[in-house]
Short mmCIF file of N, CA and C in Angstrom, two decimals:
data_model
loop_
_atom_site.label_atom_id
_atom_site.label_comp_id
_atom_site.label_asym_id
_atom_site.label_seq_id
_atom_site.Cartn_x
_atom_site.Cartn_y
_atom_site.Cartn_z
N ASP A 4 16.62 34.03 -34.41
CA ASP A 4 15.63 32.95 -34.39
C ASP A 4 16.32 31.58 -34.46
N MET A 5 17.29 31.41 -35.36
CA MET A 5 17.97 30.14 -35.50
C MET A 5 18.77 29.81 -34.23
N ALA A 6 19.36 30.82 -33.60
CA ALA A 6 20.09 30.60 -32.36
C ALA A 6 19.12 30.14 -31.26
N TYR A 7 17.91 30.69 -31.24
CA TYR A 7 16.91 30.28 -30.26
C TYR A 7 16.51 28.82 -30.47
N VAL A 8 16.32 28.41 -31.73
CA VAL A 8 15.95 27.03 -32.05
C VAL A 8 17.07 26.09 -31.63
N ARG A 9 18.32 26.46 -31.93
CA ARG A 9 19.46 25.62 -31.53
C ARG A 9 19.52 25.48 -30.01
N MET A 10 19.32 26.59 -29.31
CA MET A 10 19.36 26.55 -27.85
C MET A 10 18.23 25.66 -27.31
N ALA A 11 17.04 25.75 -27.89
CA ALA A 11 15.92 24.93 -27.45
C ALA A 11 16.22 23.45 -27.70
N LEU A 12 16.80 23.13 -28.86
CA LEU A 12 17.15 21.74 -29.17
C LEU A 12 18.24 21.23 -28.24
N LEU A 13 19.24 22.06 -27.97
CA LEU A 13 20.31 21.67 -27.06
C LEU A 13 19.76 21.43 -25.65
N THR A 14 18.89 22.31 -25.20
CA THR A 14 18.27 22.16 -23.88
C THR A 14 17.47 20.87 -23.81
N ALA A 15 16.68 20.58 -24.84
CA ALA A 15 15.89 19.35 -24.87
C ALA A 15 16.80 18.12 -24.85
N ALA A 16 17.89 18.17 -25.61
CA ALA A 16 18.82 17.04 -25.64
C ALA A 16 19.47 16.83 -24.27
N LEU A 17 19.89 17.92 -23.64
CA LEU A 17 20.50 17.80 -22.32
C LEU A 17 19.51 17.27 -21.29
N MET A 18 18.27 17.73 -21.36
CA MET A 18 17.26 17.25 -20.42
C MET A 18 17.01 15.77 -20.60
N SER A 19 17.01 15.29 -21.83
CA SER A 19 16.77 13.86 -22.05
C SER A 19 17.97 13.04 -21.58
N CYS A 20 19.17 13.59 -21.70
CA CYS A 20 20.37 12.86 -21.26
C CYS A 20 20.39 12.68 -19.75
N VAL A 21 20.01 13.70 -19.02
CA VAL A 21 20.04 13.59 -17.57
C VAL A 21 18.72 13.10 -16.99
N GLY A 22 17.75 12.87 -17.85
CA GLY A 22 16.50 12.29 -17.40
C GLY A 22 15.50 13.28 -16.84
N LEU A 23 15.72 14.58 -17.00
CA LEU A 23 14.77 15.55 -16.48
C LEU A 23 13.50 15.52 -17.31
N GLY A 24 12.39 15.53 -16.62
CA GLY A 24 11.11 15.61 -17.32
C GLY A 24 10.68 14.32 -18.00
N THR A 25 11.38 13.22 -17.78
CA THR A 25 10.98 12.00 -18.48
C THR A 25 9.70 11.41 -17.92
N SER A 26 9.36 11.75 -16.70
CA SER A 26 8.15 11.23 -16.09
C SER A 26 7.41 12.36 -15.39
N ALA A 27 7.02 13.34 -16.17
CA ALA A 27 6.37 14.52 -15.60
C ALA A 27 5.11 14.15 -14.83
N ALA A 28 4.47 13.03 -15.18
CA ALA A 28 3.23 12.63 -14.53
C ALA A 28 3.49 11.97 -13.17
N SER A 29 4.75 11.71 -12.82
CA SER A 29 5.05 11.07 -11.55
C SER A 29 4.68 11.98 -10.39
N THR A 30 3.98 11.40 -9.44
CA THR A 30 3.64 12.16 -8.24
C THR A 30 3.97 11.30 -7.02
N PHE A 31 4.48 11.96 -6.01
CA PHE A 31 4.88 11.29 -4.78
C PHE A 31 4.35 12.09 -3.60
N ALA A 32 3.90 11.38 -2.57
CA ALA A 32 3.46 12.07 -1.36
C ALA A 32 3.59 11.12 -0.17
N GLU A 33 3.97 11.71 0.95
CA GLU A 33 3.99 10.96 2.21
C GLU A 33 2.56 10.96 2.74
N ARG A 34 2.10 9.81 3.19
CA ARG A 34 0.76 9.72 3.77
C ARG A 34 0.84 9.71 5.29
N ALA A 35 -0.20 10.16 5.93
CA ALA A 35 -0.24 10.21 7.39
C ALA A 35 -0.10 8.82 8.01
N ASP A 36 -0.55 7.78 7.30
CA ASP A 36 -0.46 6.42 7.84
C ASP A 36 0.92 5.80 7.63
N GLY A 37 1.86 6.56 7.05
CA GLY A 37 3.23 6.07 6.84
C GLY A 37 3.47 5.48 5.47
N ALA A 38 2.41 5.23 4.72
CA ALA A 38 2.57 4.68 3.37
C ALA A 38 3.08 5.76 2.42
N LEU A 39 3.57 5.32 1.27
CA LEU A 39 3.99 6.25 0.22
C LEU A 39 2.91 6.27 -0.85
N GLN A 40 2.53 7.45 -1.28
CA GLN A 40 1.60 7.61 -2.40
C GLN A 40 2.46 7.88 -3.61
N MET A 41 2.40 6.98 -4.60
CA MET A 41 3.23 7.12 -5.79
C MET A 41 2.40 6.84 -7.03
N ASP A 42 2.32 7.84 -7.90
CA ASP A 42 1.60 7.70 -9.16
C ASP A 42 0.19 7.15 -8.96
N GLY A 43 -0.49 7.63 -7.92
CA GLY A 43 -1.86 7.21 -7.67
C GLY A 43 -1.98 5.88 -6.94
N ARG A 44 -0.88 5.29 -6.58
CA ARG A 44 -0.85 3.98 -5.92
C ARG A 44 -0.43 4.18 -4.47
N THR A 45 -1.14 3.55 -3.55
CA THR A 45 -0.75 3.60 -2.14
C THR A 45 0.14 2.40 -1.85
N LEU A 46 1.35 2.67 -1.37
CA LEU A 46 2.34 1.63 -1.11
C LEU A 46 2.70 1.59 0.37
N PRO A 47 2.07 0.71 1.14
CA PRO A 47 2.45 0.55 2.53
C PRO A 47 3.59 -0.45 2.67
N CYS A 48 4.33 -0.37 3.76
CA CYS A 48 5.40 -1.34 4.04
C CYS A 48 5.29 -1.73 5.51
N GLY A 49 4.29 -2.51 5.83
CA GLY A 49 4.09 -2.94 7.20
C GLY A 49 4.03 -1.75 8.14
N LYS A 50 4.82 -1.79 9.20
CA LYS A 50 4.84 -0.70 10.18
C LYS A 50 5.86 0.37 9.83
N ALA A 51 6.64 0.15 8.77
CA ALA A 51 7.66 1.15 8.38
C ALA A 51 6.98 2.40 7.83
N ARG A 52 7.62 3.52 8.05
CA ARG A 52 7.13 4.81 7.58
C ARG A 52 7.96 5.23 6.37
N SER A 53 7.31 5.80 5.37
CA SER A 53 8.00 6.29 4.18
C SER A 53 8.16 7.80 4.25
N ALA A 54 9.32 8.29 3.80
CA ALA A 54 9.59 9.72 3.77
C ALA A 54 10.22 10.08 2.43
N LEU A 55 10.06 11.32 2.02
CA LEU A 55 10.65 11.83 0.78
C LEU A 55 11.74 12.82 1.14
N ASP A 56 12.87 12.72 0.41
CA ASP A 56 14.00 13.61 0.67
C ASP A 56 14.75 13.82 -0.64
N GLU A 57 14.60 15.02 -1.21
CA GLU A 57 15.24 15.31 -2.49
C GLU A 57 16.75 15.42 -2.38
N SER A 58 17.29 15.49 -1.19
CA SER A 58 18.75 15.57 -1.04
C SER A 58 19.39 14.17 -0.94
N LEU A 59 18.58 13.13 -0.87
CA LEU A 59 19.12 11.77 -0.82
C LEU A 59 19.91 11.52 -2.10
N PRO A 60 21.16 11.03 -2.01
CA PRO A 60 21.98 10.90 -3.21
C PRO A 60 21.66 9.68 -4.09
N ASN A 61 20.68 8.87 -3.69
CA ASN A 61 20.28 7.73 -4.51
C ASN A 61 18.76 7.62 -4.53
N LEU A 62 18.24 6.59 -5.20
CA LEU A 62 16.80 6.45 -5.36
C LEU A 62 16.07 6.23 -4.05
N GLY A 63 16.65 5.42 -3.18
CA GLY A 63 15.98 5.12 -1.93
C GLY A 63 16.92 4.44 -0.96
N MET A 64 16.49 4.39 0.29
CA MET A 64 17.24 3.67 1.31
C MET A 64 16.29 3.19 2.38
N SER A 65 16.72 2.18 3.10
CA SER A 65 15.92 1.59 4.15
C SER A 65 16.71 1.62 5.45
N ILE A 66 16.04 1.99 6.51
CA ILE A 66 16.64 1.97 7.84
C ILE A 66 15.78 1.04 8.69
N PRO A 67 16.11 -0.28 8.64
CA PRO A 67 15.27 -1.25 9.35
C PRO A 67 15.14 -1.00 10.84
N ASP A 68 16.24 -0.61 11.50
CA ASP A 68 16.18 -0.37 12.95
C ASP A 68 15.21 0.75 13.29
N GLY A 69 15.09 1.71 12.40
CA GLY A 69 14.20 2.84 12.64
C GLY A 69 12.84 2.69 11.99
N GLY A 70 12.64 1.59 11.24
CA GLY A 70 11.37 1.40 10.55
C GLY A 70 11.08 2.53 9.58
N LEU A 71 12.11 2.90 8.80
CA LEU A 71 11.98 4.06 7.91
C LEU A 71 12.47 3.73 6.51
N LEU A 72 11.71 4.18 5.52
CA LEU A 72 12.11 4.13 4.11
C LEU A 72 12.21 5.58 3.64
N VAL A 73 13.28 5.90 2.92
CA VAL A 73 13.45 7.26 2.41
C VAL A 73 13.66 7.17 0.90
N PHE A 74 12.96 8.04 0.16
CA PHE A 74 13.05 8.04 -1.30
C PHE A 74 13.31 9.44 -1.82
N ASN A 75 14.07 9.51 -2.92
CA ASN A 75 14.32 10.78 -3.59
C ASN A 75 13.33 10.86 -4.75
N PRO A 76 12.29 11.68 -4.66
CA PRO A 76 11.27 11.73 -5.70
C PRO A 76 11.81 12.25 -7.04
N THR A 77 12.79 13.12 -7.00
CA THR A 77 13.36 13.65 -8.25
C THR A 77 14.06 12.55 -9.02
N LEU A 78 14.93 11.79 -8.33
CA LEU A 78 15.64 10.71 -9.00
C LEU A 78 14.69 9.59 -9.41
N LEU A 79 13.74 9.24 -8.56
CA LEU A 79 12.77 8.19 -8.92
C LEU A 79 11.95 8.59 -10.14
N GLY A 80 11.60 9.87 -10.20
CA GLY A 80 10.78 10.36 -11.31
C GLY A 80 11.43 10.24 -12.67
N ARG A 81 12.72 9.98 -12.71
CA ARG A 81 13.44 9.83 -13.97
C ARG A 81 13.36 8.41 -14.53
N HIS A 82 12.71 7.51 -13.79
CA HIS A 82 12.64 6.11 -14.19
C HIS A 82 11.21 5.71 -14.53
N PRO A 83 11.06 4.64 -15.32
CA PRO A 83 9.71 4.13 -15.64
C PRO A 83 8.98 3.68 -14.37
N GLY A 84 7.67 3.62 -14.45
CA GLY A 84 6.84 3.25 -13.31
C GLY A 84 7.22 1.94 -12.65
N VAL A 85 7.52 0.92 -13.45
CA VAL A 85 7.85 -0.39 -12.87
C VAL A 85 9.14 -0.31 -12.05
N VAL A 86 10.07 0.54 -12.46
CA VAL A 86 11.31 0.71 -11.70
C VAL A 86 11.01 1.41 -10.38
N ARG A 87 10.15 2.42 -10.41
CA ARG A 87 9.79 3.13 -9.18
C ARG A 87 9.14 2.18 -8.17
N ILE A 88 8.22 1.36 -8.66
CA ILE A 88 7.53 0.41 -7.78
C ILE A 88 8.52 -0.63 -7.26
N PHE A 89 9.42 -1.08 -8.12
CA PHE A 89 10.43 -2.05 -7.69
C PHE A 89 11.32 -1.46 -6.60
N VAL A 90 11.75 -0.22 -6.78
CA VAL A 90 12.62 0.41 -5.79
C VAL A 90 11.90 0.47 -4.44
N PHE A 91 10.63 0.86 -4.46
CA PHE A 91 9.88 0.89 -3.21
C PHE A 91 9.90 -0.49 -2.55
N HIS A 92 9.55 -1.53 -3.33
CA HIS A 92 9.47 -2.87 -2.75
C HIS A 92 10.85 -3.41 -2.36
N HIS A 93 11.88 -3.03 -3.09
CA HIS A 93 13.24 -3.44 -2.71
C HIS A 93 13.58 -2.86 -1.33
N GLU A 94 13.33 -1.57 -1.15
CA GLU A 94 13.64 -0.94 0.13
C GLU A 94 12.75 -1.51 1.24
N CYS A 95 11.50 -1.76 0.93
CA CYS A 95 10.60 -2.40 1.89
C CYS A 95 11.10 -3.81 2.22
N GLY A 96 11.65 -4.49 1.23
CA GLY A 96 12.20 -5.82 1.43
C GLY A 96 13.29 -5.84 2.49
N HIS A 97 14.11 -4.78 2.53
CA HIS A 97 15.14 -4.70 3.56
C HIS A 97 14.51 -4.70 4.96
N GLN A 98 13.32 -4.16 5.09
CA GLN A 98 12.63 -4.16 6.38
C GLN A 98 12.26 -5.59 6.80
N HIS A 99 12.10 -6.47 5.81
CA HIS A 99 11.66 -7.84 6.07
C HIS A 99 12.79 -8.86 6.08
N VAL A 100 13.81 -8.66 5.22
CA VAL A 100 14.87 -9.67 5.09
C VAL A 100 16.22 -9.21 5.59
N GLY A 101 16.35 -7.96 5.95
CA GLY A 101 17.62 -7.45 6.46
C GLY A 101 18.45 -6.78 5.37
N ALA A 102 19.76 -6.78 5.57
CA ALA A 102 20.68 -5.99 4.75
C ALA A 102 20.98 -6.58 3.38
N SER A 103 20.70 -7.84 3.13
CA SER A 103 21.07 -8.47 1.86
C SER A 103 20.33 -7.83 0.68
N VAL A 104 21.11 -7.25 -0.24
CA VAL A 104 20.54 -6.64 -1.44
C VAL A 104 19.87 -7.70 -2.31
N MET A 105 20.51 -8.86 -2.44
CA MET A 105 19.96 -9.92 -3.29
C MET A 105 18.63 -10.44 -2.73
N GLU A 106 18.57 -10.60 -1.41
CA GLU A 106 17.31 -11.06 -0.81
C GLU A 106 16.23 -9.99 -0.90
N ALA A 107 16.59 -8.72 -0.76
CA ALA A 107 15.62 -7.64 -0.90
C ALA A 107 15.12 -7.58 -2.34
N ASP A 108 16.02 -7.82 -3.31
CA ASP A 108 15.59 -7.89 -4.71
C ASP A 108 14.58 -9.02 -4.90
N CYS A 109 14.87 -10.19 -4.34
CA CYS A 109 13.95 -11.33 -4.47
C CYS A 109 12.61 -11.04 -3.80
N TRP A 110 12.67 -10.40 -2.65
CA TRP A 110 11.43 -10.05 -1.95
C TRP A 110 10.58 -9.14 -2.84
N ALA A 111 11.22 -8.16 -3.47
CA ALA A 111 10.50 -7.23 -4.36
C ALA A 111 9.94 -7.97 -5.57
N VAL A 112 10.71 -8.89 -6.13
CA VAL A 112 10.24 -9.67 -7.28
C VAL A 112 9.03 -10.51 -6.88
N TRP A 113 9.11 -11.16 -5.72
CA TRP A 113 8.00 -11.98 -5.26
C TRP A 113 6.74 -11.14 -5.12
N ARG A 114 6.87 -9.94 -4.54
CA ARG A 114 5.72 -9.04 -4.41
C ARG A 114 5.19 -8.64 -5.78
N GLY A 115 6.11 -8.34 -6.71
CA GLY A 115 5.69 -7.94 -8.04
C GLY A 115 4.92 -9.02 -8.77
N VAL A 116 5.38 -10.25 -8.65
CA VAL A 116 4.70 -11.37 -9.30
C VAL A 116 3.34 -11.60 -8.64
N SER A 117 3.30 -11.63 -7.31
CA SER A 117 2.04 -11.92 -6.62
C SER A 117 1.02 -10.79 -6.77
N GLU A 118 1.49 -9.54 -6.89
CA GLU A 118 0.58 -8.41 -7.06
C GLU A 118 0.27 -8.10 -8.52
N GLY A 119 1.01 -8.73 -9.44
CA GLY A 119 0.73 -8.58 -10.87
C GLY A 119 1.36 -7.39 -11.56
N TRP A 120 2.22 -6.63 -10.90
CA TRP A 120 2.82 -5.47 -11.56
C TRP A 120 4.16 -5.80 -12.22
N LEU A 121 4.71 -6.99 -11.97
CA LEU A 121 6.00 -7.35 -12.56
C LEU A 121 5.82 -8.49 -13.55
N LYS A 122 6.26 -8.27 -14.75
CA LYS A 122 6.20 -9.28 -15.82
C LYS A 122 7.63 -9.55 -16.30
N LYS A 123 7.83 -10.65 -16.97
CA LYS A 123 9.16 -11.02 -17.46
C LYS A 123 9.76 -9.90 -18.32
N ARG A 124 8.95 -9.30 -19.17
CA ARG A 124 9.47 -8.27 -20.08
C ARG A 124 9.89 -7.00 -19.36
N THR A 125 9.32 -6.73 -18.17
CA THR A 125 9.68 -5.50 -17.46
C THR A 125 10.92 -5.67 -16.58
N LEU A 126 11.39 -6.91 -16.42
CA LEU A 126 12.65 -7.11 -15.69
C LEU A 126 13.79 -6.36 -16.38
N ALA A 127 13.74 -6.28 -17.70
CA ALA A 127 14.79 -5.58 -18.46
C ALA A 127 14.86 -4.11 -18.08
N GLN A 128 13.70 -3.49 -17.83
CA GLN A 128 13.70 -2.07 -17.42
C GLN A 128 14.38 -1.91 -16.06
N ILE A 129 14.12 -2.86 -15.17
CA ILE A 129 14.73 -2.79 -13.85
C ILE A 129 16.25 -2.98 -13.96
N CYS A 130 16.66 -3.97 -14.75
CA CYS A 130 18.10 -4.19 -14.95
C CYS A 130 18.77 -2.98 -15.59
N LYS A 131 18.09 -2.37 -16.53
CA LYS A 131 18.64 -1.18 -17.20
C LYS A 131 18.87 -0.06 -16.18
N SER A 132 17.99 0.02 -15.18
CA SER A 132 18.14 1.08 -14.17
C SER A 132 19.39 0.88 -13.32
N PHE A 133 19.93 -0.35 -13.26
CA PHE A 133 21.17 -0.61 -12.53
C PHE A 133 22.39 -0.11 -13.30
N GLY A 134 22.22 0.16 -14.59
CA GLY A 134 23.35 0.55 -15.43
C GLY A 134 24.30 -0.63 -15.58
N ASN A 135 25.54 -0.36 -15.80
CA ASN A 135 26.57 -1.41 -15.87
C ASN A 135 27.44 -1.35 -14.63
N GLY A 136 26.83 -0.96 -13.53
CA GLY A 136 27.57 -0.72 -12.31
C GLY A 136 28.38 -1.89 -11.81
N PRO A 137 29.62 -1.62 -11.42
CA PRO A 137 30.44 -2.67 -10.80
C PRO A 137 29.99 -2.87 -9.36
N ALA A 138 30.48 -3.90 -8.74
CA ALA A 138 30.18 -4.14 -7.33
C ALA A 138 30.70 -2.96 -6.51
N SER A 139 29.96 -2.61 -5.48
CA SER A 139 30.37 -1.53 -4.59
C SER A 139 30.36 -2.05 -3.15
N PHE A 140 30.67 -1.19 -2.25
CA PHE A 140 30.67 -1.54 -0.83
C PHE A 140 29.28 -2.00 -0.39
N THR A 141 28.23 -1.42 -0.99
CA THR A 141 26.86 -1.71 -0.56
C THR A 141 26.08 -2.62 -1.49
N HIS A 142 26.49 -2.72 -2.77
CA HIS A 142 25.68 -3.47 -3.74
C HIS A 142 26.54 -4.36 -4.63
N PRO A 143 26.01 -5.54 -5.00
CA PRO A 143 26.70 -6.39 -5.98
C PRO A 143 26.70 -5.72 -7.35
N ALA A 144 27.49 -6.23 -8.26
CA ALA A 144 27.54 -5.71 -9.63
C ALA A 144 26.17 -5.84 -10.28
N ALA A 145 25.88 -4.93 -11.20
CA ALA A 145 24.59 -4.92 -11.88
C ALA A 145 24.30 -6.25 -12.57
N ALA A 146 25.28 -6.82 -13.24
CA ALA A 146 25.07 -8.09 -13.94
C ALA A 146 24.69 -9.20 -12.96
N GLU A 147 25.32 -9.20 -11.80
CA GLU A 147 25.00 -10.21 -10.77
C GLU A 147 23.58 -10.01 -10.25
N ARG A 148 23.19 -8.77 -10.04
CA ARG A 148 21.82 -8.49 -9.58
C ARG A 148 20.80 -8.90 -10.62
N CYS A 149 21.10 -8.63 -11.89
CA CYS A 149 20.15 -8.99 -12.96
C CYS A 149 19.99 -10.50 -13.07
N ALA A 150 21.08 -11.23 -12.95
CA ALA A 150 21.00 -12.71 -12.98
C ALA A 150 20.16 -13.19 -11.80
N ASN A 151 20.33 -12.56 -10.64
CA ASN A 151 19.55 -12.90 -9.46
C ASN A 151 18.06 -12.59 -9.68
N LEU A 152 17.77 -11.45 -10.30
CA LEU A 152 16.38 -11.09 -10.58
C LEU A 152 15.72 -12.15 -11.46
N ASP A 153 16.42 -12.61 -12.49
CA ASP A 153 15.87 -13.64 -13.38
C ASP A 153 15.56 -14.91 -12.60
N LYS A 154 16.50 -15.32 -11.75
CA LYS A 154 16.32 -16.53 -10.96
C LYS A 154 15.14 -16.35 -10.00
N CYS A 155 15.08 -15.23 -9.33
CA CYS A 155 13.98 -14.95 -8.39
C CYS A 155 12.64 -14.94 -9.11
N PHE A 156 12.61 -14.36 -10.31
CA PHE A 156 11.37 -14.28 -11.07
C PHE A 156 10.89 -15.68 -11.44
N THR A 157 11.81 -16.55 -11.87
CA THR A 157 11.45 -17.92 -12.23
C THR A 157 10.86 -18.66 -11.03
N VAL A 158 11.51 -18.53 -9.89
CA VAL A 158 11.03 -19.21 -8.67
C VAL A 158 9.69 -18.63 -8.23
N ALA A 159 9.58 -17.30 -8.21
CA ALA A 159 8.34 -16.66 -7.76
C ALA A 159 7.17 -17.02 -8.67
N THR A 160 7.41 -17.04 -9.98
CA THR A 160 6.35 -17.39 -10.92
C THR A 160 5.89 -18.83 -10.69
N ALA A 161 6.84 -19.74 -10.53
CA ALA A 161 6.49 -21.15 -10.29
C ALA A 161 5.70 -21.28 -8.98
N GLN A 162 6.12 -20.59 -7.93
CA GLN A 162 5.40 -20.65 -6.65
C GLN A 162 4.00 -20.08 -6.78
N PHE A 163 3.87 -18.98 -7.51
CA PHE A 163 2.57 -18.35 -7.70
C PHE A 163 1.63 -19.27 -8.47
N VAL A 164 2.12 -19.90 -9.53
CA VAL A 164 1.31 -20.82 -10.33
C VAL A 164 0.89 -22.01 -9.48
N GLU A 165 1.82 -22.56 -8.69
CA GLU A 165 1.51 -23.70 -7.83
C GLU A 165 0.48 -23.32 -6.77
N ARG A 166 0.61 -22.14 -6.19
CA ARG A 166 -0.36 -21.69 -5.19
C ARG A 166 -1.75 -21.55 -5.80
N LYS A 167 -1.84 -21.00 -7.00
CA LYS A 167 -3.13 -20.88 -7.68
C LYS A 167 -3.72 -22.25 -7.98
N ARG A 168 -2.85 -23.20 -8.39
CA ARG A 168 -3.33 -24.56 -8.69
C ARG A 168 -3.88 -25.21 -7.43
N ARG A 169 -3.14 -25.11 -6.32
CA ARG A 169 -3.59 -25.70 -5.06
C ARG A 169 -4.90 -25.08 -4.59
N SER A 170 -5.02 -23.79 -4.73
CA SER A 170 -6.23 -23.10 -4.33
C SER A 170 -7.42 -23.60 -5.15
N ALA A 171 -7.22 -23.81 -6.44
CA ALA A 171 -8.29 -24.33 -7.30
C ALA A 171 -8.69 -25.74 -6.89
N VAL A 172 -7.70 -26.57 -6.53
CA VAL A 172 -7.98 -27.94 -6.08
C VAL A 172 -8.79 -27.91 -4.79
N VAL A 173 -8.39 -27.08 -3.85
CA VAL A 173 -9.11 -26.98 -2.58
C VAL A 173 -10.55 -26.54 -2.82
N ARG A 174 -10.73 -25.54 -3.69
CA ARG A 174 -12.09 -25.08 -3.99
C ARG A 174 -12.93 -26.19 -4.60
N SER A 175 -12.32 -27.01 -5.46
CA SER A 175 -13.09 -28.08 -6.11
C SER A 175 -13.44 -29.20 -5.13
N LEU A 176 -12.69 -29.35 -4.04
CA LEU A 176 -12.96 -30.39 -3.05
C LEU A 176 -13.97 -29.97 -2.00
N GLN A 177 -14.28 -28.70 -1.93
CA GLN A 177 -15.23 -28.21 -0.95
C GLN A 177 -16.64 -28.66 -1.32
N ALA A 178 -17.48 -28.78 -0.31
CA ALA A 178 -18.87 -29.19 -0.54
C ALA A 178 -19.54 -28.19 -1.46
N PRO A 179 -20.36 -28.69 -2.37
CA PRO A 179 -21.06 -27.76 -3.27
C PRO A 179 -21.99 -26.84 -2.49
N GLN A 180 -22.10 -25.64 -2.96
CA GLN A 180 -22.97 -24.66 -2.33
C GLN A 180 -24.42 -24.94 -2.73
N LEU A 181 -25.32 -24.81 -1.78
CA LEU A 181 -26.73 -24.98 -2.04
C LEU A 181 -27.22 -23.78 -2.84
N VAL A 182 -27.72 -24.03 -4.04
CA VAL A 182 -28.18 -22.96 -4.91
C VAL A 182 -29.55 -22.48 -4.48
N SER A 183 -30.44 -23.41 -4.18
CA SER A 183 -31.76 -23.05 -3.67
C SER A 183 -32.24 -24.16 -2.75
N GLY A 184 -33.08 -23.81 -1.83
CA GLY A 184 -33.57 -24.79 -0.86
C GLY A 184 -34.70 -25.63 -1.45
N PRO A 185 -35.22 -26.55 -0.66
CA PRO A 185 -36.34 -27.37 -1.13
C PRO A 185 -37.57 -26.50 -1.36
N ARG A 186 -38.42 -26.94 -2.31
CA ARG A 186 -39.64 -26.20 -2.61
C ARG A 186 -40.84 -26.95 -2.05
N LEU A 187 -41.75 -26.22 -1.48
CA LEU A 187 -42.98 -26.80 -0.98
C LEU A 187 -43.94 -26.94 -2.15
N ILE A 188 -44.25 -28.21 -2.50
CA ILE A 188 -45.17 -28.47 -3.62
C ILE A 188 -46.62 -28.39 -3.13
N ARG A 189 -46.92 -29.12 -2.08
CA ARG A 189 -48.20 -29.00 -1.42
C ARG A 189 -47.99 -29.32 0.05
N SER A 190 -48.88 -28.95 0.81
CA SER A 190 -48.73 -29.08 2.23
C SER A 190 -48.34 -30.48 2.65
N GLY A 191 -47.20 -30.58 3.40
CA GLY A 191 -46.76 -31.86 3.94
C GLY A 191 -45.84 -32.66 3.04
N VAL A 192 -45.61 -32.25 1.77
CA VAL A 192 -44.74 -33.01 0.88
C VAL A 192 -43.61 -32.11 0.39
N LEU A 193 -42.40 -32.56 0.59
CA LEU A 193 -41.23 -31.83 0.11
C LEU A 193 -40.60 -32.57 -1.04
N ARG A 194 -40.11 -31.87 -2.00
CA ARG A 194 -39.38 -32.48 -3.11
C ARG A 194 -38.13 -31.79 -3.40
#
């Protein structure tokens, strides 16, 4: 019995170390319209098509020339929801801004701010998902990406606030809406 308990505890510890089962509620599906269904959320990326591939050695990749996004649902499922959504938008960003990782990060941040799923406090979760990775052939160092995320978030937030302010000003300058028309008091006299 004690050996069974130890084995169960060891298995649980190993699973938590490698991230297995950390997001059992995560669900992913390819949609016929090309969008990705993730955790009950439909995520389209313009005309690009999303595909799932458990053999992909990383969280996701973008093939702009082919209009294709590919995601590894097993690896994505090991991360918090905000990281999964960020990864989708980062890869979608490559479809819009090209190969630059920093620009794709900014594109994803801008979408997160404008759609309301990214907050200042959740940037830390995204940075944590980068680990302490050094610069590689394809990506800048994690610390450099995190500094870029902070800068992008500050700019995106300011732009979003300014856009909301301008929209409110425009609405206030528009002609007032007629609440009700004139009432007929008696025949021939309007008030």
